[in-house]
């Protein structure tokens, strides 16, 4: 299978590396120091599931040199979605499948608009990994899982073949009959995990041990459930409790990518996560005070980090 991974960061580098190690024809689309390091010394992955190195690794910053592929895995940050999708048009052939492994619930619609709805499946990555240094991916979670599914909820041969390829690569993959519901469920979790850890600058264990930040964590999820239900996406009424129980299976030292980005002064996805819940809540008249607090506390940093001179946006 010819595969292009658009965005060779923590998730894209790990998944693409595993697929390449399993013998798939993988090209990583990257840029900057990450691309330079991979060209120089390959892709290195340090993982709780076993370390490996791909030398040489196929990588480029120009999708036109790759041409149409069977599968495109889309793993860029949310603010890069539209530009990266337009850049990726040379990768699209008649039978190309595109799977977003991004956060949030809006990327699939953007990709469908730019690349063609017939190409797009929904996807969820339950993988904790990051770029430790250019060319080195560190994957720390016991779970390394991908859920994928047709946006229509149907089963398809293409989804099954992609699941099988991921399984062969050592990634636990499963098919969903309602990927939209599952995307909203993940959004609820990420808003709490990423948002509360980032706004407190604390790791997961500390957040869940303190009764007040634990309540904030729960309320972020409950609000997201209410917004989803207003948009006719039915999530379990006890999803907050389920997600907390799930979070407690991780080690106390686990950090979300949003906190990692905050600590290194990088741009945040908060506008597309907690901010999206606030925006959609306002549209439906659903109060979202917990998500509003997190979004409000972090949005100025997110905006400032996006500006080359580090200045705050004008109002």
PDB file of C-alpha atoms in Angstrom:
ATOM      1  CA  UNK A   1       0.000   0.000   0.000  1.00  0.00           C
ATOM      2  CA  UNK A   2       1.343   3.447  -0.962  1.00  0.00           C
ATOM      3  CA  UNK A   3       0.873   5.721   2.031  1.00  0.00           C
ATOM      4  CA  UNK A   4       1.581   9.402   2.602  1.00  0.00           C
ATOM      5  CA  UNK A   5       1.587  10.816   6.124  1.00  0.00           C
ATOM      6  CA  UNK A   6       0.918  14.547   6.014  1.00  0.00           C
ATOM      7  CA  UNK A   7       2.523  15.870   9.182  1.00  0.00           C
ATOM      8  CA  UNK A   8       5.366  13.788  10.619  1.00  0.00           C
ATOM      9  CA  UNK A   9       4.946  14.936  14.213  1.00  0.00           C
ATOM     10  CA  UNK A  10       4.277  12.813  17.268  1.00  0.00           C
ATOM     11  CA  UNK A  11       1.315  10.823  15.959  1.00  0.00           C
ATOM     12  CA  UNK A  12       2.176  10.939  12.260  1.00  0.00           C
ATOM     13  CA  UNK A  13       5.801  10.009  12.833  1.00  0.00           C
ATOM     14  CA  UNK A  14       4.889   7.105  15.097  1.00  0.00           C
ATOM     15  CA  UNK A  15       2.145   5.647  12.898  1.00  0.00           C
ATOM     16  CA  UNK A  16       4.063   6.252   9.683  1.00  0.00           C
ATOM     17  CA  UNK A  17       7.177   4.713  11.190  1.00  0.00           C
ATOM     18  CA  UNK A  18       5.315   1.600  12.294  1.00  0.00           C
ATOM     19  CA  UNK A  19       3.774   1.187   8.838  1.00  0.00           C
ATOM     20  CA  UNK A  20       7.169   1.605   7.153  1.00  0.00           C
ATOM     21  CA  UNK A  21       8.730  -0.901   9.546  1.00  0.00           C
ATOM     22  CA  UNK A  22       6.005  -3.386   8.534  1.00  0.00           C
ATOM     23  CA  UNK A  23       6.971  -3.038   4.876  1.00  0.00           C
ATOM     24  CA  UNK A  24       4.424  -0.527   3.599  1.00  0.00           C
ATOM     25  CA  UNK A  25       5.550   2.079   1.045  1.00  0.00           C
ATOM     26  CA  UNK A  26       5.392   5.165   3.285  1.00  0.00           C
ATOM     27  CA  UNK A  27       6.395   8.755   2.570  1.00  0.00           C
ATOM     28  CA  UNK A  28       6.404  11.299   5.383  1.00  0.00           C
ATOM     29  CA  UNK A  29       5.453  14.851   4.409  1.00  0.00           C
ATOM     30  CA  UNK A  30       7.363  17.155   6.737  1.00  0.00           C
ATOM     31  CA  UNK A  31       9.260  20.430   6.816  1.00  0.00           C
ATOM     32  CA  UNK A  32      11.888  22.392   8.690  1.00  0.00           C
ATOM     33  CA  UNK A  33      14.218  20.771  11.196  1.00  0.00           C
ATOM     34  CA  UNK A  34      12.151  17.572  11.351  1.00  0.00           C
ATOM     35  CA  UNK A  35      12.554  17.037   7.618  1.00  0.00           C
ATOM     36  CA  UNK A  36      16.256  17.919   7.705  1.00  0.00           C
ATOM     37  CA  UNK A  37      16.928  15.472  10.548  1.00  0.00           C
ATOM     38  CA  UNK A  38      15.069  12.630   8.831  1.00  0.00           C
ATOM     39  CA  UNK A  39      16.950  13.222   5.589  1.00  0.00           C
ATOM     40  CA  UNK A  40      20.234  13.185   7.485  1.00  0.00           C
ATOM     41  CA  UNK A  41      19.783  10.225   9.847  1.00  0.00           C
ATOM     42  CA  UNK A  42      16.362   8.690   9.267  1.00  0.00           C
ATOM     43  CA  UNK A  43      13.412   8.451  11.624  1.00  0.00           C
ATOM     44  CA  UNK A  44      14.045   7.251  15.174  1.00  0.00           C
ATOM     45  CA  UNK A  45      11.208   6.091  17.413  1.00  0.00           C
ATOM     46  CA  UNK A  46      11.529   5.379  21.127  1.00  0.00           C
ATOM     47  CA  UNK A  47       8.380   3.582  22.235  1.00  0.00           C
ATOM     48  CA  UNK A  48       7.113   1.614  25.194  1.00  0.00           C
ATOM     49  CA  UNK A  49       6.262  -0.999  22.558  1.00  0.00           C
ATOM     50  CA  UNK A  50       9.853  -1.211  21.303  1.00  0.00           C
ATOM     51  CA  UNK A  51      12.378   1.180  19.791  1.00  0.00           C
ATOM     52  CA  UNK A  52      13.160   1.223  16.082  1.00  0.00           C
ATOM     53  CA  UNK A  53      14.785   3.302  13.362  1.00  0.00           C
ATOM     54  CA  UNK A  54      13.929   3.721   9.676  1.00  0.00           C
ATOM     55  CA  UNK A  55      17.069   4.499   7.632  1.00  0.00           C
ATOM     56  CA  UNK A  56      16.679   5.792   5.046  1.00  0.00           C
ATOM     57  CA  UNK A  57      13.152   7.098   5.443  1.00  0.00           C
ATOM     58  CA  UNK A  58      11.167   8.426   2.496  1.00  0.00           C
ATOM     59  CA  UNK A  59      10.356  12.046   3.297  1.00  0.00           C
ATOM     60  CA  UNK A  60       9.710  15.284   1.450  1.00  0.00           C
ATOM     61  CA  UNK A  61       8.128  18.707   1.752  1.00  0.00           C
ATOM     62  CA  UNK A  62       6.657  18.496  -1.762  1.00  0.00           C
ATOM     63  CA  UNK A  63       3.672  16.147  -2.223  1.00  0.00           C
ATOM     64  CA  UNK A  64       3.850  16.652  -5.992  1.00  0.00           C
ATOM     65  CA  UNK A  65       7.020  14.522  -6.029  1.00  0.00           C
ATOM     66  CA  UNK A  66       5.058  11.641  -4.468  1.00  0.00           C
ATOM     67  CA  UNK A  67       1.947  11.598  -6.642  1.00  0.00           C
ATOM     68  CA  UNK A  68      -1.321   9.770  -5.940  1.00  0.00           C
ATOM     69  CA  UNK A  69      -1.299   7.324  -3.036  1.00  0.00           C
ATOM     70  CA  UNK A  70      -3.644   4.643  -1.749  1.00  0.00           C
ATOM     71  CA  UNK A  71      -3.883   6.144   1.730  1.00  0.00           C
ATOM     72  CA  UNK A  72      -3.240   9.598   3.114  1.00  0.00           C
ATOM     73  CA  UNK A  73      -2.999   9.931   6.897  1.00  0.00           C
ATOM     74  CA  UNK A  74      -3.595  13.551   7.845  1.00  0.00           C
ATOM     75  CA  UNK A  75      -1.960  14.485  11.153  1.00  0.00           C
ATOM     76  CA  UNK A  76      -1.160  18.209  11.035  1.00  0.00           C
ATOM     77  CA  UNK A  77      -2.192  20.656  13.749  1.00  0.00           C
ATOM     78  CA  UNK A  78      -5.746  21.907  13.385  1.00  0.00           C
ATOM     79  CA  UNK A  79      -4.854  25.456  12.355  1.00  0.00           C
ATOM     80  CA  UNK A  80      -2.881  24.022   9.415  1.00  0.00           C
ATOM     81  CA  UNK A  81      -5.763  21.917   8.068  1.00  0.00           C
ATOM     82  CA  UNK A  82      -6.887  23.996   5.087  1.00  0.00           C
ATOM     83  CA  UNK A  83      -3.414  24.943   3.841  1.00  0.00           C
ATOM     84  CA  UNK A  84      -2.055  21.405   4.273  1.00  0.00           C
ATOM     85  CA  UNK A  85      -5.087  19.914   2.524  1.00  0.00           C
ATOM     86  CA  UNK A  86      -4.641  22.180  -0.500  1.00  0.00           C
ATOM     87  CA  UNK A  87      -0.928  21.352  -0.567  1.00  0.00           C
ATOM     88  CA  UNK A  88      -1.843  17.643  -0.522  1.00  0.00           C
ATOM     89  CA  UNK A  89      -4.035  17.672  -3.638  1.00  0.00           C
ATOM     90  CA  UNK A  90      -1.290  15.992  -5.754  1.00  0.00           C
ATOM     91  CA  UNK A  91      -1.575  12.960  -3.452  1.00  0.00           C
ATOM     92  CA  UNK A  92      -5.211  12.394  -4.409  1.00  0.00           C
ATOM     93  CA  UNK A  93      -6.069   9.821  -7.053  1.00  0.00           C
ATOM     94  CA  UNK A  94      -9.364   8.242  -7.984  1.00  0.00           C
ATOM     95  CA  UNK A  95      -9.110   5.611  -5.231  1.00  0.00           C
ATOM     96  CA  UNK A  96      -7.196   7.517  -2.550  1.00  0.00           C
ATOM     97  CA  UNK A  97      -8.545   7.260   0.995  1.00  0.00           C
ATOM     98  CA  UNK A  98      -7.916  10.123   3.406  1.00  0.00           C
ATOM     99  CA  UNK A  99      -8.072   9.644   7.178  1.00  0.00           C
ATOM    100  CA  UNK A 100      -7.674  12.518   9.598  1.00  0.00           C
ATOM    101  CA  UNK A 101      -6.066  11.579  12.906  1.00  0.00           C
ATOM    102  CA  UNK A 102      -6.457  15.118  14.221  1.00  0.00           C
ATOM    103  CA  UNK A 103      -8.299  16.322  17.294  1.00  0.00           C
ATOM    104  CA  UNK A 104     -11.700  17.999  17.229  1.00  0.00           C
ATOM    105  CA  UNK A 105     -14.833  17.289  15.203  1.00  0.00           C
ATOM    106  CA  UNK A 106     -14.491  19.690  12.274  1.00  0.00           C
ATOM    107  CA  UNK A 107     -11.442  18.504  10.318  1.00  0.00           C
ATOM    108  CA  UNK A 108     -13.310  15.864   8.322  1.00  0.00           C
ATOM    109  CA  UNK A 109     -15.714  18.454   6.930  1.00  0.00           C
ATOM    110  CA  UNK A 110     -12.833  20.712   5.894  1.00  0.00           C
ATOM    111  CA  UNK A 111     -10.993  17.828   4.226  1.00  0.00           C
ATOM    112  CA  UNK A 112     -14.155  16.709   2.442  1.00  0.00           C
ATOM    113  CA  UNK A 113     -14.646  20.216   1.055  1.00  0.00           C
ATOM    114  CA  UNK A 114     -11.083  20.513  -0.249  1.00  0.00           C
ATOM    115  CA  UNK A 115     -10.183  16.926  -1.187  1.00  0.00           C
ATOM    116  CA  UNK A 116     -13.603  15.437  -1.967  1.00  0.00           C
ATOM    117  CA  UNK A 117     -16.058  13.834   0.416  1.00  0.00           C
ATOM    118  CA  UNK A 118     -15.782  10.472  -1.353  1.00  0.00           C
ATOM    119  CA  UNK A 119     -12.158  10.177  -0.226  1.00  0.00           C
ATOM    120  CA  UNK A 120     -12.582  10.977   3.475  1.00  0.00           C
ATOM    121  CA  UNK A 121     -12.988   8.606   6.424  1.00  0.00           C
ATOM    122  CA  UNK A 122     -13.077   9.600  10.067  1.00  0.00           C
ATOM    123  CA  UNK A 123     -10.263   8.565  12.351  1.00  0.00           C
ATOM    124  CA  UNK A 124      -9.196   8.731  15.977  1.00  0.00           C
ATOM    125  CA  UNK A 125      -5.684   8.195  17.317  1.00  0.00           C
ATOM    126  CA  UNK A 126      -5.395   7.137  20.948  1.00  0.00           C
ATOM    127  CA  UNK A 127      -1.636   7.502  21.067  1.00  0.00           C
ATOM    128  CA  UNK A 128       0.529   9.663  23.313  1.00  0.00           C
ATOM    129  CA  UNK A 129       3.666  10.643  21.425  1.00  0.00           C
ATOM    130  CA  UNK A 130       5.681  13.738  20.625  1.00  0.00           C
ATOM    131  CA  UNK A 131       8.803  15.004  18.884  1.00  0.00           C
ATOM    132  CA  UNK A 132      11.539  14.861  21.528  1.00  0.00           C
ATOM    133  CA  UNK A 133      14.047  16.403  19.117  1.00  0.00           C
ATOM    134  CA  UNK A 134      14.179  16.661  15.330  1.00  0.00           C
ATOM    135  CA  UNK A 135      14.084  13.157  13.897  1.00  0.00           C
ATOM    136  CA  UNK A 136      13.158  11.486  17.202  1.00  0.00           C
ATOM    137  CA  UNK A 137       9.608  10.482  18.168  1.00  0.00           C
ATOM    138  CA  UNK A 138       8.943   9.380  21.758  1.00  0.00           C
ATOM    139  CA  UNK A 139       5.770   7.346  22.315  1.00  0.00           C
ATOM    140  CA  UNK A 140       4.829   6.881  25.978  1.00  0.00           C
ATOM    141  CA  UNK A 141       1.302   5.464  26.282  1.00  0.00           C
ATOM    142  CA  UNK A 142       0.576   1.793  26.866  1.00  0.00           C
ATOM    143  CA  UNK A 143      -2.276   2.225  24.426  1.00  0.00           C
ATOM    144  CA  UNK A 144      -1.480   2.786  20.744  1.00  0.00           C
ATOM    145  CA  UNK A 145      -4.849   2.522  19.066  1.00  0.00           C
ATOM    146  CA  UNK A 146      -6.601   3.873  15.975  1.00  0.00           C
ATOM    147  CA  UNK A 147     -10.352   3.845  15.387  1.00  0.00           C
ATOM    148  CA  UNK A 148     -11.605   4.511  11.877  1.00  0.00           C
ATOM    149  CA  UNK A 149     -14.879   4.474  10.038  1.00  0.00           C
ATOM    150  CA  UNK A 150     -16.909   5.709   7.116  1.00  0.00           C
ATOM    151  CA  UNK A 151     -18.605   9.024   7.827  1.00  0.00           C
ATOM    152  CA  UNK A 152     -21.878   7.421   6.693  1.00  0.00           C
ATOM    153  CA  UNK A 153     -21.604   4.731   9.370  1.00  0.00           C
ATOM    154  CA  UNK A 154     -21.438   1.943   6.787  1.00  0.00           C
ATOM    155  CA  UNK A 155     -18.810  -0.789   6.645  1.00  0.00           C
ATOM    156  CA  UNK A 156     -16.498  -0.809   3.634  1.00  0.00           C
ATOM    157  CA  UNK A 157     -13.750  -2.914   2.132  1.00  0.00           C
ATOM    158  CA  UNK A 158     -11.357   0.043   2.119  1.00  0.00           C
ATOM    159  CA  UNK A 159     -11.789   0.641   5.843  1.00  0.00           C
ATOM    160  CA  UNK A 160     -11.202  -3.040   6.510  1.00  0.00           C
ATOM    161  CA  UNK A 161      -8.012  -3.164   4.443  1.00  0.00           C
ATOM    162  CA  UNK A 162      -6.618  -0.107   6.234  1.00  0.00           C
ATOM    163  CA  UNK A 163      -7.435  -1.641   9.608  1.00  0.00           C
ATOM    164  CA  UNK A 164      -5.609  -4.810   8.574  1.00  0.00           C
ATOM    165  CA  UNK A 165      -2.526  -2.835   7.482  1.00  0.00           C
ATOM    166  CA  UNK A 166      -2.445  -1.019  10.823  1.00  0.00           C
ATOM    167  CA  UNK A 167      -2.814  -4.314  12.690  1.00  0.00           C
ATOM    168  CA  UNK A 168       0.105  -5.796  10.756  1.00  0.00           C
ATOM    169  CA  UNK A 169       2.149  -2.776  11.794  1.00  0.00           C
ATOM    170  CA  UNK A 170       1.499  -3.457  15.474  1.00  0.00           C
ATOM    171  CA  UNK A 171      -1.116  -0.750  15.935  1.00  0.00           C
ATOM    172  CA  UNK A 172      -4.387  -1.814  17.540  1.00  0.00           C
ATOM    173  CA  UNK A 173      -6.983  -0.790  14.950  1.00  0.00           C
ATOM    174  CA  UNK A 174     -10.754  -1.137  14.979  1.00  0.00           C
ATOM    175  CA  UNK A 175     -13.725  -0.095  12.850  1.00  0.00           C
ATOM    176  CA  UNK A 176     -16.488   2.155  14.134  1.00  0.00           C
ATOM    177  CA  UNK A 177     -20.132   2.056  13.082  1.00  0.00           C
ATOM    178  CA  UNK A 178     -20.545   5.674  14.270  1.00  0.00           C
ATOM    179  CA  UNK A 179     -17.282   7.555  13.897  1.00  0.00           C
ATOM    180  CA  UNK A 180     -19.026  10.909  14.372  1.00  0.00           C
ATOM    181  CA  UNK A 181     -20.119   9.856  17.856  1.00  0.00           C
ATOM    182  CA  UNK A 182     -16.633   8.589  18.615  1.00  0.00           C
ATOM    183  CA  UNK A 183     -15.047  11.845  17.424  1.00  0.00           C
ATOM    184  CA  UNK A 184     -17.302  13.802  19.787  1.00  0.00           C
ATOM    185  CA  UNK A 185     -16.443  11.422  22.617  1.00  0.00           C
ATOM    186  CA  UNK A 186     -12.751  12.062  22.025  1.00  0.00           C
ATOM    187  CA  UNK A 187     -13.364  15.816  21.820  1.00  0.00           C
ATOM    188  CA  UNK A 188     -14.993  15.678  25.249  1.00  0.00           C
ATOM    189  CA  UNK A 189     -11.960  13.871  26.650  1.00  0.00           C
ATOM    190  CA  UNK A 190      -9.381  16.133  24.983  1.00  0.00           C
ATOM    191  CA  UNK A 191     -11.155  19.293  26.155  1.00  0.00           C
ATOM    192  CA  UNK A 192     -10.848  18.036  29.721  1.00  0.00           C
ATOM    193  CA  UNK A 193      -7.442  16.333  29.571  1.00  0.00           C
ATOM    194  CA  UNK A 194      -5.676  18.893  27.416  1.00  0.00           C
ATOM    195  CA  UNK A 195      -7.579  21.918  28.653  1.00  0.00           C
ATOM    196  CA  UNK A 196      -7.422  21.379  32.412  1.00  0.00           C
ATOM    197  CA  UNK A 197      -3.807  20.186  32.412  1.00  0.00           C
ATOM    198  CA  UNK A 198      -2.768  23.162  30.265  1.00  0.00           C
ATOM    199  CA  UNK A 199      -4.630  25.813  32.239  1.00  0.00           C
ATOM    200  CA  UNK A 200      -3.227  24.484  35.541  1.00  0.00           C
ATOM    201  CA  UNK A 201       0.225  23.583  34.110  1.00  0.00           C
ATOM    202  CA  UNK A 202      -0.133  20.243  35.873  1.00  0.00           C
ATOM    203  CA  UNK A 203       0.136  16.605  34.864  1.00  0.00           C
ATOM    204  CA  UNK A 204      -2.902  14.336  34.794  1.00  0.00           C
ATOM    205  CA  UNK A 205      -2.419  12.713  38.194  1.00  0.00           C
ATOM    206  CA  UNK A 206      -2.331  16.026  40.054  1.00  0.00           C
ATOM    207  CA  UNK A 207      -5.424  17.284  38.216  1.00  0.00           C
ATOM    208  CA  UNK A 208      -7.481  14.212  39.082  1.00  0.00           C
ATOM    209  CA  UNK A 209      -6.381  14.112  42.731  1.00  0.00           C
ATOM    210  CA  UNK A 210      -7.510  17.648  43.524  1.00  0.00           C
ATOM    211  CA  UNK A 211     -11.308  17.775  44.014  1.00  0.00           C
ATOM    212  CA  UNK A 212     -11.731  21.168  42.356  1.00  0.00           C
ATOM    213  CA  UNK A 213      -9.720  20.476  39.218  1.00  0.00           C
ATOM    214  CA  UNK A 214     -11.314  17.025  39.045  1.00  0.00           C
ATOM    215  CA  UNK A 215     -14.716  18.759  39.003  1.00  0.00           C
ATOM    216  CA  UNK A 216     -13.504  21.107  36.265  1.00  0.00           C
ATOM    217  CA  UNK A 217     -12.365  18.043  34.289  1.00  0.00           C
ATOM    218  CA  UNK A 218     -15.798  16.426  34.691  1.00  0.00           C
ATOM    219  CA  UNK A 219     -17.682  19.593  33.791  1.00  0.00           C
ATOM    220  CA  UNK A 220     -15.726  20.080  30.567  1.00  0.00           C
ATOM    221  CA  UNK A 221     -16.919  16.663  29.459  1.00  0.00           C
ATOM    222  CA  UNK A 222     -20.514  17.165  30.593  1.00  0.00           C
ATOM    223  CA  UNK A 223     -20.772  20.418  28.675  1.00  0.00           C
ATOM    224  CA  UNK A 224     -19.386  18.812  25.523  1.00  0.00           C
ATOM    225  CA  UNK A 225     -21.929  16.005  25.849  1.00  0.00           C
ATOM    226  CA  UNK A 226     -24.727  18.585  26.086  1.00  0.00           C
ATOM    227  CA  UNK A 227     -23.487  20.416  22.973  1.00  0.00           C
ATOM    228  CA  UNK A 228     -23.190  17.119  21.083  1.00  0.00           C
ATOM    229  CA  UNK A 229     -26.726  16.135  22.014  1.00  0.00           C
ATOM    230  CA  UNK A 230     -27.983  19.518  20.806  1.00  0.00           C
ATOM    231  CA  UNK A 231     -26.395  18.636  17.457  1.00  0.00           C
ATOM    232  CA  UNK A 232     -28.112  15.212  17.435  1.00  0.00           C
ATOM    233  CA  UNK A 233     -25.010  13.275  18.414  1.00  0.00           C
ATOM    234  CA  UNK A 234     -26.006  11.013  21.272  1.00  0.00           C
ATOM    235  CA  UNK A 235     -23.295  10.310  23.831  1.00  0.00           C
ATOM    236  CA  UNK A 236     -23.721   8.310  27.053  1.00  0.00           C
ATOM    237  CA  UNK A 237     -25.065  10.375  29.947  1.00  0.00           C
ATOM    238  CA  UNK A 238     -22.282   9.023  32.172  1.00  0.00           C
ATOM    239  CA  UNK A 239     -19.486   9.756  29.679  1.00  0.00           C
ATOM    240  CA  UNK A 240     -17.732  12.107  32.117  1.00  0.00           C
ATOM    241  CA  UNK A 241     -17.412   9.382  34.730  1.00  0.00           C
ATOM    242  CA  UNK A 242     -16.300   6.877  32.079  1.00  0.00           C
ATOM    243  CA  UNK A 243     -13.614   9.226  30.780  1.00  0.00           C
ATOM    244  CA  UNK A 244     -12.284   9.915  34.277  1.00  0.00           C
ATOM    245  CA  UNK A 245     -12.103   6.181  34.952  1.00  0.00           C
ATOM    246  CA  UNK A 246     -10.250   5.779  31.647  1.00  0.00           C
ATOM    247  CA  UNK A 247      -7.870   8.630  32.503  1.00  0.00           C
ATOM    248  CA  UNK A 248      -7.050   7.016  35.828  1.00  0.00           C
ATOM    249  CA  UNK A 249      -5.667   3.977  33.995  1.00  0.00           C
ATOM    250  CA  UNK A 250      -2.810   6.174  32.738  1.00  0.00           C
ATOM    251  CA  UNK A 251       0.188   7.002  34.851  1.00  0.00           C
ATOM    252  CA  UNK A 252       0.034  10.091  37.033  1.00  0.00           C
ATOM    253  CA  UNK A 253       2.901  11.672  35.071  1.00  0.00           C
ATOM    254  CA  UNK A 254       1.098  11.691  31.714  1.00  0.00           C
ATOM    255  CA  UNK A 255       0.999  15.087  29.979  1.00  0.00           C
ATOM    256  CA  UNK A 256      -1.267  16.090  27.094  1.00  0.00           C
ATOM    257  CA  UNK A 257       0.166  17.550  23.914  1.00  0.00           C
ATOM    258  CA  UNK A 258      -1.483  20.889  24.707  1.00  0.00           C
ATOM    259  CA  UNK A 259       0.577  21.199  27.888  1.00  0.00           C
ATOM    260  CA  UNK A 260       3.724  20.204  25.990  1.00  0.00           C
ATOM    261  CA  UNK A 261       2.976  22.879  23.394  1.00  0.00           C
ATOM    262  CA  UNK A 262       2.317  25.463  26.099  1.00  0.00           C
ATOM    263  CA  UNK A 263       5.564  24.726  27.939  1.00  0.00           C
ATOM    264  CA  UNK A 264       7.678  25.094  24.807  1.00  0.00           C
ATOM    265  CA  UNK A 265       5.907  28.297  23.789  1.00  0.00           C
ATOM    266  CA  UNK A 266       4.149  26.722  20.827  1.00  0.00           C
ATOM    267  CA  UNK A 267       0.775  27.456  19.350  1.00  0.00           C
ATOM    268  CA  UNK A 268      -2.260  25.734  20.909  1.00  0.00           C
ATOM    269  CA  UNK A 269      -5.282  24.005  19.370  1.00  0.00           C
ATOM    270  CA  UNK A 270      -7.589  25.415  22.058  1.00  0.00           C
ATOM    271  CA  UNK A 271      -9.646  27.478  19.571  1.00  0.00           C
ATOM    272  CA  UNK A 272     -10.651  24.260  17.792  1.00  0.00           C
ATOM    273  CA  UNK A 273     -11.227  22.265  21.001  1.00  0.00           C
ATOM    274  CA  UNK A 274     -12.628  24.076  24.048  1.00  0.00           C
ATOM    275  CA  UNK A 275     -13.236  27.110  21.847  1.00  0.00           C
ATOM    276  CA  UNK A 276     -15.265  25.029  19.407  1.00  0.00           C
ATOM    277  CA  UNK A 277     -17.436  23.721  22.254  1.00  0.00           C
ATOM    278  CA  UNK A 278     -18.047  27.311  23.383  1.00  0.00           C
ATOM    279  CA  UNK A 279     -18.869  28.453  19.834  1.00  0.00           C
ATOM    280  CA  UNK A 280     -21.241  25.575  19.117  1.00  0.00           C
ATOM    281  CA  UNK A 281     -22.760  25.916  22.576  1.00  0.00           C
ATOM    282  CA  UNK A 282     -23.560  29.559  21.880  1.00  0.00           C
ATOM    283  CA  UNK A 283     -25.150  28.585  18.567  1.00  0.00           C
ATOM    284  CA  UNK A 284     -27.462  26.176  20.377  1.00  0.00           C
ATOM    285  CA  UNK A 285     -28.020  28.164  23.558  1.00  0.00           C
ATOM    286  CA  UNK A 286     -26.083  25.614  25.634  1.00  0.00           C
ATOM    287  CA  UNK A 287     -24.056  27.066  28.554  1.00  0.00           C
ATOM    288  CA  UNK A 288     -20.402  25.992  28.588  1.00  0.00           C
ATOM    289  CA  UNK A 289     -18.760  27.819  31.533  1.00  0.00           C
ATOM    290  CA  UNK A 290     -15.972  25.288  32.162  1.00  0.00           C
ATOM    291  CA  UNK A 291     -14.873  25.225  28.538  1.00  0.00           C
ATOM    292  CA  UNK A 292     -15.280  29.015  28.324  1.00  0.00           C
ATOM    293  CA  UNK A 293     -12.942  29.457  31.300  1.00  0.00           C
ATOM    294  CA  UNK A 294     -10.257  27.241  29.764  1.00  0.00           C
ATOM    295  CA  UNK A 295     -10.575  28.803  26.321  1.00  0.00           C
ATOM    296  CA  UNK A 296     -10.511  32.335  27.742  1.00  0.00           C
ATOM    297  CA  UNK A 297      -7.486  31.598  29.936  1.00  0.00           C
ATOM    298  CA  UNK A 298      -5.482  30.076  27.076  1.00  0.00           C
ATOM    299  CA  UNK A 299      -6.627  31.863  23.923  1.00  0.00           C
ATOM    300  CA  UNK A 300      -4.334  34.885  24.322  1.00  0.00           C
ATOM    301  CA  UNK A 301      -1.318  32.596  24.582  1.00  0.00           C
ATOM    302  CA  UNK A 302      -2.569  30.688  21.535  1.00  0.00           C
ATOM    303  CA  UNK A 303      -2.930  33.912  19.558  1.00  0.00           C
ATOM    304  CA  UNK A 304       0.380  35.376  20.736  1.00  0.00           C
ATOM    305  CA  UNK A 305       2.303  32.192  19.890  1.00  0.00           C
ATOM    306  CA  UNK A 306       0.907  32.384  16.363  1.00  0.00           C
ATOM    307  CA  UNK A 307       2.407  35.850  15.759  1.00  0.00           C
ATOM    308  CA  UNK A 308       6.057  36.053  14.663  1.00  0.00           C
ATOM    309  CA  UNK A 309       6.795  38.998  16.975  1.00  0.00           C
ATOM    310  CA  UNK A 310       5.038  37.423  19.987  1.00  0.00           C
ATOM    311  CA  UNK A 311       2.641  40.361  20.307  1.00  0.00           C
ATOM    312  CA  UNK A 312      -0.971  40.067  21.342  1.00  0.00           C
ATOM    313  CA  UNK A 313      -3.604  40.528  18.640  1.00  0.00           C
ATOM    314  CA  UNK A 314      -5.236  43.930  18.341  1.00  0.00           C
ATOM    315  CA  UNK A 315      -8.833  44.253  19.466  1.00  0.00           C
TER     316      UNK A 315
END
